[in-house]
Tab-separated table of C-alpha atoms in Angstrom:
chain	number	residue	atom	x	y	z
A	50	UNK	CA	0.000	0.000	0.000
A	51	UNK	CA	2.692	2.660	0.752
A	52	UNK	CA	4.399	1.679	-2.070
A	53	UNK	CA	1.482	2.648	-4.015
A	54	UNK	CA	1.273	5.941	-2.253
A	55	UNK	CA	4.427	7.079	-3.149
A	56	UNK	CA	4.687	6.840	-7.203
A	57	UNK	CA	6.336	10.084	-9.191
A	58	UNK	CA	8.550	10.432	-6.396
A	59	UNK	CA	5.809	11.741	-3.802
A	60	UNK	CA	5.341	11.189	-0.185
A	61	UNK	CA	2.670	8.439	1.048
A	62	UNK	CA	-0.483	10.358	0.830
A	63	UNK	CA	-1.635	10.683	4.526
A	64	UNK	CA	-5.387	12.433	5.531
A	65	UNK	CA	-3.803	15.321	7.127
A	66	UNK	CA	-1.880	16.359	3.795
A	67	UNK	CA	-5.096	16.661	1.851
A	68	UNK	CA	-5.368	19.916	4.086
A	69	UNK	CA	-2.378	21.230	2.851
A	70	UNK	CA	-2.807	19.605	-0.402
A	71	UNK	CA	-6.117	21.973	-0.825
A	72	UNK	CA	-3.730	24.792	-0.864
A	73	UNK	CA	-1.888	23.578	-3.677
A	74	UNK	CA	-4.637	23.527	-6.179
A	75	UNK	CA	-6.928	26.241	-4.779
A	76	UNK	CA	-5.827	28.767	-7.275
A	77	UNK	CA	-8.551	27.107	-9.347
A	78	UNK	CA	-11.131	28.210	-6.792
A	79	UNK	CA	-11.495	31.380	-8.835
A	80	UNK	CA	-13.284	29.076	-11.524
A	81	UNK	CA	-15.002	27.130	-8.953
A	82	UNK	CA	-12.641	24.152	-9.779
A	83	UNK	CA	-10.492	21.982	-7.136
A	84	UNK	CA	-8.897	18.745	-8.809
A	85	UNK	CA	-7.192	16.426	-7.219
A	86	UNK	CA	-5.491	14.349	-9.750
A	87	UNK	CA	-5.084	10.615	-8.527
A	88	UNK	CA	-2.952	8.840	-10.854
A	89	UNK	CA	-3.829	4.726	-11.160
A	90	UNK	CA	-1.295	2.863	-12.593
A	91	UNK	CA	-2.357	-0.543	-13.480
A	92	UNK	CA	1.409	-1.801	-13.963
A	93	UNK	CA	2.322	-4.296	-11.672
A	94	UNK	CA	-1.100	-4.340	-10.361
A	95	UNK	CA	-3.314	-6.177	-12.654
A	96	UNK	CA	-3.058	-10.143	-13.541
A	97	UNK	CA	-3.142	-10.767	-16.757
A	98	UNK	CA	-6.074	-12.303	-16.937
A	99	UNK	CA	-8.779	-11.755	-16.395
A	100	UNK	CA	-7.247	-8.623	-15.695
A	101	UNK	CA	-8.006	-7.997	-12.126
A	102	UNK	CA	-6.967	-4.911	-10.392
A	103	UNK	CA	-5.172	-6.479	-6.994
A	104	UNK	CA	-7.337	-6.085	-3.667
A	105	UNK	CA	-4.645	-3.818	-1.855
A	106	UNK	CA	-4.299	-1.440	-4.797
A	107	UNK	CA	-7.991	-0.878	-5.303
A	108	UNK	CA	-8.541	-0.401	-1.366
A	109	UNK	CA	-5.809	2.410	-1.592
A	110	UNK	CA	-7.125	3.899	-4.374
A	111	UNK	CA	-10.428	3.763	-2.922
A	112	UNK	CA	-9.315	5.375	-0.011
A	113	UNK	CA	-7.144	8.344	-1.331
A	114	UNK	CA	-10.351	8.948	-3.539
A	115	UNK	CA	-12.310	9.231	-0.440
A	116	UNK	CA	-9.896	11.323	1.486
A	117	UNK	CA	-10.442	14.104	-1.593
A	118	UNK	CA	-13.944	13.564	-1.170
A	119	UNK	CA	-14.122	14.119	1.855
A	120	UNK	CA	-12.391	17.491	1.854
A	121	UNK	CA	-15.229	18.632	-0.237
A	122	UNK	CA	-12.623	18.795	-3.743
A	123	UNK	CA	-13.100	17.602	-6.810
A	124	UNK	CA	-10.920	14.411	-7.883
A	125	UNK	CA	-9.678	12.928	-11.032
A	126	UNK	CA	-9.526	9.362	-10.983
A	127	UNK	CA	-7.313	8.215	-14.482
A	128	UNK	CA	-4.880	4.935	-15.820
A	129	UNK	CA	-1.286	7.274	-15.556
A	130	UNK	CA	1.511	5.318	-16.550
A	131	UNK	CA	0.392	2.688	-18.448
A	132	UNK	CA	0.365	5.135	-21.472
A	133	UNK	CA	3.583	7.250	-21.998
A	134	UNK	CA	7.026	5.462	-24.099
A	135	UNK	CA	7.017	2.017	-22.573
A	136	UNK	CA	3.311	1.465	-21.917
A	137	UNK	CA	1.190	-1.129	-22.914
A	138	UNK	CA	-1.634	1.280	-23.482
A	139	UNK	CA	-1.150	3.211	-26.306
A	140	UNK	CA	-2.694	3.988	-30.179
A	141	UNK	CA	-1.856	0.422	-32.082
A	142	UNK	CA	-4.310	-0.423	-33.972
A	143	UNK	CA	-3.107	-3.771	-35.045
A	144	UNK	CA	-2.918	-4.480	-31.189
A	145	UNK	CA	-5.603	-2.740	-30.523
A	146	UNK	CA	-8.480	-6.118	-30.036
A	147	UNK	CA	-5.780	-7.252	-26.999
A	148	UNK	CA	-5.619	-3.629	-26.111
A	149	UNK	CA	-8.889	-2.604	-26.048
A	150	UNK	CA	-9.896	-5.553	-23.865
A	151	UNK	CA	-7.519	-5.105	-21.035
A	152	UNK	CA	-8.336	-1.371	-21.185
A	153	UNK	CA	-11.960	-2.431	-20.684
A	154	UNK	CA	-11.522	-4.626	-17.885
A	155	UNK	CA	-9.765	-2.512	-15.945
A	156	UNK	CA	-12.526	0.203	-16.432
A	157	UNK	CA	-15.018	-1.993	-16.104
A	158	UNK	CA	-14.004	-2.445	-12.128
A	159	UNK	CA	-12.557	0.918	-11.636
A	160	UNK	CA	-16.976	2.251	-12.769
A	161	UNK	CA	-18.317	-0.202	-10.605
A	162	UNK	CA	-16.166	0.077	-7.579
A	163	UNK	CA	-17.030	4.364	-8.044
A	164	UNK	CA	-20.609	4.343	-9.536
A	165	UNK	CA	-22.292	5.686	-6.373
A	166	UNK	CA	-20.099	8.306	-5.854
A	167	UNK	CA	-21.215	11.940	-6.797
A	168	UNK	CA	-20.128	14.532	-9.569
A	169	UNK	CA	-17.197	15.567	-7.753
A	170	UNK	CA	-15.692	11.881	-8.815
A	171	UNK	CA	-14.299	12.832	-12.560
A	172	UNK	CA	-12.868	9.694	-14.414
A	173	UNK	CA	-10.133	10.425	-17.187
A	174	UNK	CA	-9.433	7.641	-19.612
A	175	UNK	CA	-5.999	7.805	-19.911
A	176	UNK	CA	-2.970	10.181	-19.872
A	177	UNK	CA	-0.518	10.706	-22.555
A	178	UNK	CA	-1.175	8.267	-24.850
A	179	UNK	CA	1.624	7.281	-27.394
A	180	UNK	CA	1.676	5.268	-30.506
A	181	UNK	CA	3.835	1.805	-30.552
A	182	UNK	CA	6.751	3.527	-31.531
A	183	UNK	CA	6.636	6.248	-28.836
A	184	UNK	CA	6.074	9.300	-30.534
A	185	UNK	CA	5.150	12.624	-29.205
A	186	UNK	CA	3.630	15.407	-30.854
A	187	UNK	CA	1.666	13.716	-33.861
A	188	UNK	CA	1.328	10.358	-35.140
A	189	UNK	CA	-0.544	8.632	-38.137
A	190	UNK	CA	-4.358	8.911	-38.956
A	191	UNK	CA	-4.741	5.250	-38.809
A	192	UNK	CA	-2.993	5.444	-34.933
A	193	UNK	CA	-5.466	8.448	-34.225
A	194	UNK	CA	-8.107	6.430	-35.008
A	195	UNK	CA	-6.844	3.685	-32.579
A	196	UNK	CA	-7.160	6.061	-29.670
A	197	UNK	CA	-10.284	7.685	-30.733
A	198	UNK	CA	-11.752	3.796	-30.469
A	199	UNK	CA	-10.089	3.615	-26.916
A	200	UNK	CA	-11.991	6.912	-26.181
A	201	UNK	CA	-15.370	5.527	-27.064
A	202	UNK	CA	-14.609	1.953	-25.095
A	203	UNK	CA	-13.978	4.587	-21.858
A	204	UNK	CA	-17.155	5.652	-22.386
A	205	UNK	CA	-19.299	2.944	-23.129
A	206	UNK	CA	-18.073	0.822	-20.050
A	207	UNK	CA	-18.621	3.651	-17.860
A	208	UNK	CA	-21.941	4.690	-18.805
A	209	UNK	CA	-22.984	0.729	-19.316
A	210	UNK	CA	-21.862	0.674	-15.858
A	211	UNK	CA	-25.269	2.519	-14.358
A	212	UNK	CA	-25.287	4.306	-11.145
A	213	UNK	CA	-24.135	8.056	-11.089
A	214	UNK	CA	-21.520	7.240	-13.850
A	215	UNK	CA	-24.801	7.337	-16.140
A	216	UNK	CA	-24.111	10.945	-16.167
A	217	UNK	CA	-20.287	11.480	-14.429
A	218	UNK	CA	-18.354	13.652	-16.553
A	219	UNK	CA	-15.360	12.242	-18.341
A	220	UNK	CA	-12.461	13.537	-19.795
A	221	UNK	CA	-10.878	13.070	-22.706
A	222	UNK	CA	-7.410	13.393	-23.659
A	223	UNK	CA	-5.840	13.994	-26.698
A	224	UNK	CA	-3.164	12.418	-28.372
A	225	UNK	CA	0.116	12.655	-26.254
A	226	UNK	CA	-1.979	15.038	-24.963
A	227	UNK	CA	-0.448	17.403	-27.237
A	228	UNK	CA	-2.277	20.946	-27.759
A	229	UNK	CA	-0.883	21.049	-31.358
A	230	UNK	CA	-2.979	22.045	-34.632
A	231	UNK	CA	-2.527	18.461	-36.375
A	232	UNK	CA	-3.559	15.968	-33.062
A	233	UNK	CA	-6.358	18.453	-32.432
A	234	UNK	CA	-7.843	18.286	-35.556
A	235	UNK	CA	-8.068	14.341	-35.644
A	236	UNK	CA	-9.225	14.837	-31.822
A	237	UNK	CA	-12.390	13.088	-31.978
A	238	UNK	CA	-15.593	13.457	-29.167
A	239	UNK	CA	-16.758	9.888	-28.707
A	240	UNK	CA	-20.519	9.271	-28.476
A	241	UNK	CA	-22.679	9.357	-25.786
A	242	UNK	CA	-26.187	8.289	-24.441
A	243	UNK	CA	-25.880	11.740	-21.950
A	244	UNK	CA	-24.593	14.278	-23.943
A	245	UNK	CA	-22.981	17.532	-22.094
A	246	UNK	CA	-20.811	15.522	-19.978
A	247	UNK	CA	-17.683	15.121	-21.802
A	248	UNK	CA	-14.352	17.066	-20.767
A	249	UNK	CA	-11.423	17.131	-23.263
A	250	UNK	CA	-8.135	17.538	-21.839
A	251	UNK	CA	-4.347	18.616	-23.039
A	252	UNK	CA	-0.886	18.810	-21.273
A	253	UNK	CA	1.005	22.484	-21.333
A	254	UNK	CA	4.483	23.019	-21.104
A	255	UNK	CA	4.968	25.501	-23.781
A	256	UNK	CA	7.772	26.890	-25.319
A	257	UNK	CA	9.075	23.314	-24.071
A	258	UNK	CA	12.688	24.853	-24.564
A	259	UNK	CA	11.796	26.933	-21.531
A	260	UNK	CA	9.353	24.570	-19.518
A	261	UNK	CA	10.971	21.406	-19.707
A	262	UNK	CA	14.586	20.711	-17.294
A	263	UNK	CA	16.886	18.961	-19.629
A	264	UNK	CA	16.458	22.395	-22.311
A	265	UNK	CA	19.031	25.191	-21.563
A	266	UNK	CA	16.907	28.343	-21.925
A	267	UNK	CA	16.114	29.784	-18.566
A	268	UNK	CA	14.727	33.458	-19.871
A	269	UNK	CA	11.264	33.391	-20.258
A	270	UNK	CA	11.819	36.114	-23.506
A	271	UNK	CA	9.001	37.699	-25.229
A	272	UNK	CA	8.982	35.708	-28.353
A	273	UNK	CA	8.119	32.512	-25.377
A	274	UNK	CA	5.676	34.608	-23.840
A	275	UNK	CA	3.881	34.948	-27.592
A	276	UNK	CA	4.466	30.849	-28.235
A	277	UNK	CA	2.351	30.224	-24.540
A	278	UNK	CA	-0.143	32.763	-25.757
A	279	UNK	CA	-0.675	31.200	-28.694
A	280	UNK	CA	-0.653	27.464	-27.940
A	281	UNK	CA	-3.251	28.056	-25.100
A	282	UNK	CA	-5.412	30.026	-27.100
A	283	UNK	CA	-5.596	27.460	-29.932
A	284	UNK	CA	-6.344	24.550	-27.485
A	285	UNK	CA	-9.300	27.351	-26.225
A	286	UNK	CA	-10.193	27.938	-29.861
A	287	UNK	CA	-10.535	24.542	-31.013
A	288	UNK	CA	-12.709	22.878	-27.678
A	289	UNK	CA	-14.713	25.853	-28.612
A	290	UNK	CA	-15.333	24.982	-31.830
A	291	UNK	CA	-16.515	21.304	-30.570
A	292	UNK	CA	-18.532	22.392	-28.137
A	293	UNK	CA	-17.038	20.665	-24.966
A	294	UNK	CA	-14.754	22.139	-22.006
A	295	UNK	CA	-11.416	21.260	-22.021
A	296	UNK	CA	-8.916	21.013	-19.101
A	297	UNK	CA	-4.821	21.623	-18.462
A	298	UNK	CA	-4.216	18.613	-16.882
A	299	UNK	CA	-0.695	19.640	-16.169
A	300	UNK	CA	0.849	22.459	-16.676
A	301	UNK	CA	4.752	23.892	-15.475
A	302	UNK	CA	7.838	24.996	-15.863
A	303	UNK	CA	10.596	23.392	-14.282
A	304	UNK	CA	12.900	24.657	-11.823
A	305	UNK	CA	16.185	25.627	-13.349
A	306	UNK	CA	17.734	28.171	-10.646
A	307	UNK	CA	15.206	30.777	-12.608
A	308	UNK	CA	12.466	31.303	-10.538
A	309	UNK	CA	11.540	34.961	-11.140
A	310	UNK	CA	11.292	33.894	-14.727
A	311	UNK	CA	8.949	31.002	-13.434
A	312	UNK	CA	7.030	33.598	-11.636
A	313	UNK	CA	6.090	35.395	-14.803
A	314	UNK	CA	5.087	32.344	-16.747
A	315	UNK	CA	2.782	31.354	-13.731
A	316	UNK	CA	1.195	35.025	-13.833
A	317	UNK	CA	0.855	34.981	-17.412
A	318	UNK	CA	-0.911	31.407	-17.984
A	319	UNK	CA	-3.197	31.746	-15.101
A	320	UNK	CA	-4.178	35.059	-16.599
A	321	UNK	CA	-4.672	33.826	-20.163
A	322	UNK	CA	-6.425	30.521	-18.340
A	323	UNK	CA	-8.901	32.889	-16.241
A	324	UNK	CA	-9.432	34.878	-19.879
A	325	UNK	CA	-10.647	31.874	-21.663
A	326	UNK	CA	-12.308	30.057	-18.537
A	327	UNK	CA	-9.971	26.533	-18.212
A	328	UNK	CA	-8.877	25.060	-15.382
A	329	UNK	CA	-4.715	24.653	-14.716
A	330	UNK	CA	-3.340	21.910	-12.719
A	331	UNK	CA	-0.112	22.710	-12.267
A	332	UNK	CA	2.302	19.380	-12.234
A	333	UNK	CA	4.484	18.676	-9.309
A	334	UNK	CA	6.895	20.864	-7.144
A	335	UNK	CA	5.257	24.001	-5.260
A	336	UNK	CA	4.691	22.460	-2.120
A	337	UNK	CA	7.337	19.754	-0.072
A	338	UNK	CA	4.654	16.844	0.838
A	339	UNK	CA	7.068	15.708	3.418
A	340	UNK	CA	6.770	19.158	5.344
A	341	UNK	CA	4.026	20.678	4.399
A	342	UNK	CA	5.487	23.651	3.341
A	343	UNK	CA	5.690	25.822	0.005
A	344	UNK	CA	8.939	25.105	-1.389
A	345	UNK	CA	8.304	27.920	-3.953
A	346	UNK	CA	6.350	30.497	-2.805
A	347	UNK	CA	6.725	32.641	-5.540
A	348	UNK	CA	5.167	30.600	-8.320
A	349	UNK	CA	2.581	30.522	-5.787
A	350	UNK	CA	1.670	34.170	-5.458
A	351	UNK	CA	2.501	34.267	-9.656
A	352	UNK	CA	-0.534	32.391	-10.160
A	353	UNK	CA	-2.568	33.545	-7.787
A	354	UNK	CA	-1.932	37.196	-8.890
A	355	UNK	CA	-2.070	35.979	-12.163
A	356	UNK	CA	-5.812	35.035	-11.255
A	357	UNK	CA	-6.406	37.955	-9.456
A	358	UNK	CA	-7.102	36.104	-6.826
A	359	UNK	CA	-5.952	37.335	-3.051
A	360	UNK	CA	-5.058	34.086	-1.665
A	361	UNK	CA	-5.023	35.391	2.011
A	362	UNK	CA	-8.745	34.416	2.588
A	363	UNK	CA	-7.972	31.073	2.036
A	364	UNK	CA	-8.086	29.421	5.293
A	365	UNK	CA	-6.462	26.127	5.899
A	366	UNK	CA	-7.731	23.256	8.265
A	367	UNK	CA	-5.190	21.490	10.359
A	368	UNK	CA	-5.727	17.699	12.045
């Protein structure tokens, strides 16, 4: 169980935390929004057949979820790290029979174990889903079209599945995630019996050269400034057009001794995210889960003011 508390590096999630934890995503109370993004990662912790999630993993996932619930935030339950480079779940259509019915199963007792819960319960299919060969950014129409069939099995089990999860919204990510022109326009809204409760969803960490560790830049120039602009704006544009929401499911910039610059990319993408009414989650760092204290403050108060939002009447609770 602690081992599966403790994934991405983080500290085993413990009740207290969640009140700290708050803190770390209320930025998004300004749009009435406060994910907590539980990542289930069926490696390791499914047979292979029939495909059963293990008892300890789905009581721990059960109870994180409810910890969330309980703090009155909203939670998003999705399969993490079974996508990505060396996943088994990923757009393959000449796997995609094998694919499809593993993917299935494991949604199939993820819906059932959940169904009573109330709205505040999102489910996201998957995360950044990656052809066979690994590829980021765009892929083949014939691989697009083996995702956008994963999209509609996601919904299908979960709506076949009865309870609230008749209506529960879902979210839908794109290819890799990716916000770019070509994966957005084979982006495909699957069907459903209950329309008005689909969510799409991208990843954000744009101009990578700045966001991302391993790049050099550290300057967040003007000419980056314009590429974040424009990249979140498109995303905007384009769920628009579709007529569903759409959500950052991560968004950051990574810590490379520049933190003032950091601090202006928060303030600027939490502005631009307020303009065109879509949620951030920012991914990882900002607060030390060991102590519960911000380890930078100042990306903090950047997206906050960013929001212009005075984060001061925010009051925590303490156990």
């Amino acid at each position: 169980m602690a081992r599966a508390k403790t994934r991405s590096g983080s500290s085993q999630v413990k009740e207290w935390l969640l009140a700290e934890y708050i803190f770390l995503t209320s930025f998004l109370l300004v749009l009435c929004y406060l994910p907590l993004l539980i990542k289930e990662t069926a490696i390791g912790f499914v047979t292979f057949h029939p495909f059963a999630i293990t008892h300890h993993i789905a009581i721990t996932v059960n109870e994180i979820v409810d910890y969330v619930m309980d703090e009155g935030m909203y939670c998003i339950l999705n399969i993490h790290h079974d996508t990505g480079t060396h996943g088994w779940l990923n757009a393959d259509p000449s796997k995609y029979p094998e694919i499809s019915l593993r993917f299935k199963a494991i949604w199939t007792q993820v819906a059932e174990r959940f169904k009573n819960y109330k709205e505040r319960l999102l489910f996201e299919g998957f995360n950044e889903m990656l052809d066979n060969k690994g590829t980021w950014d765009h892929t083949s129409i014939e691989n697009y079209t083996a995702i956008n069939l994963l999209a509609q099995d996601f919904v299908d089990v979960v709506r076949k599945s009865g309870g609230n999860n008749a209506y529960r919204n879902l979210i839908i990510t794109s290819y890799s995630a990716n916000g770019g022109d070509i994966t957005l326009s084979n982006y495909r809204v699957p069907g459903d019996v209950h329309p008005n409760h689909l969510i799409g969803e991208c990843h954000f960490y744009d101009p990578q050269d700045f966001c991302f560790p391993e790049n050099k830049p550290t300057v967040y120039t003007e000419e980056y400034q314009h590429i974040s602009k424009t990249v979140m704006n498109r995303i905007a544009d384009y769920f628009d057009k579709i007529g569903i929401p759409v959500i950052i499911g991560e968004i950051a910039a990574f810590d490379k001794k520049n933190t003032p610059e950091r601090v202006k990319f928060a303030k600027l993408v939490a502005s631009e995210a307020k303009r065109r009414g879509m949620v951030l989650v920012w991914w990882m760092g900002l607060l030390d889960r060991n102590t519960c204290q911000w380890d930078e403050p100042e990306v903090v108060d950047g997206l906050f003011e960013g929001l212009n939002f005075n984060k001061d009447i925010l009051k925590l609770k303490t156990r």
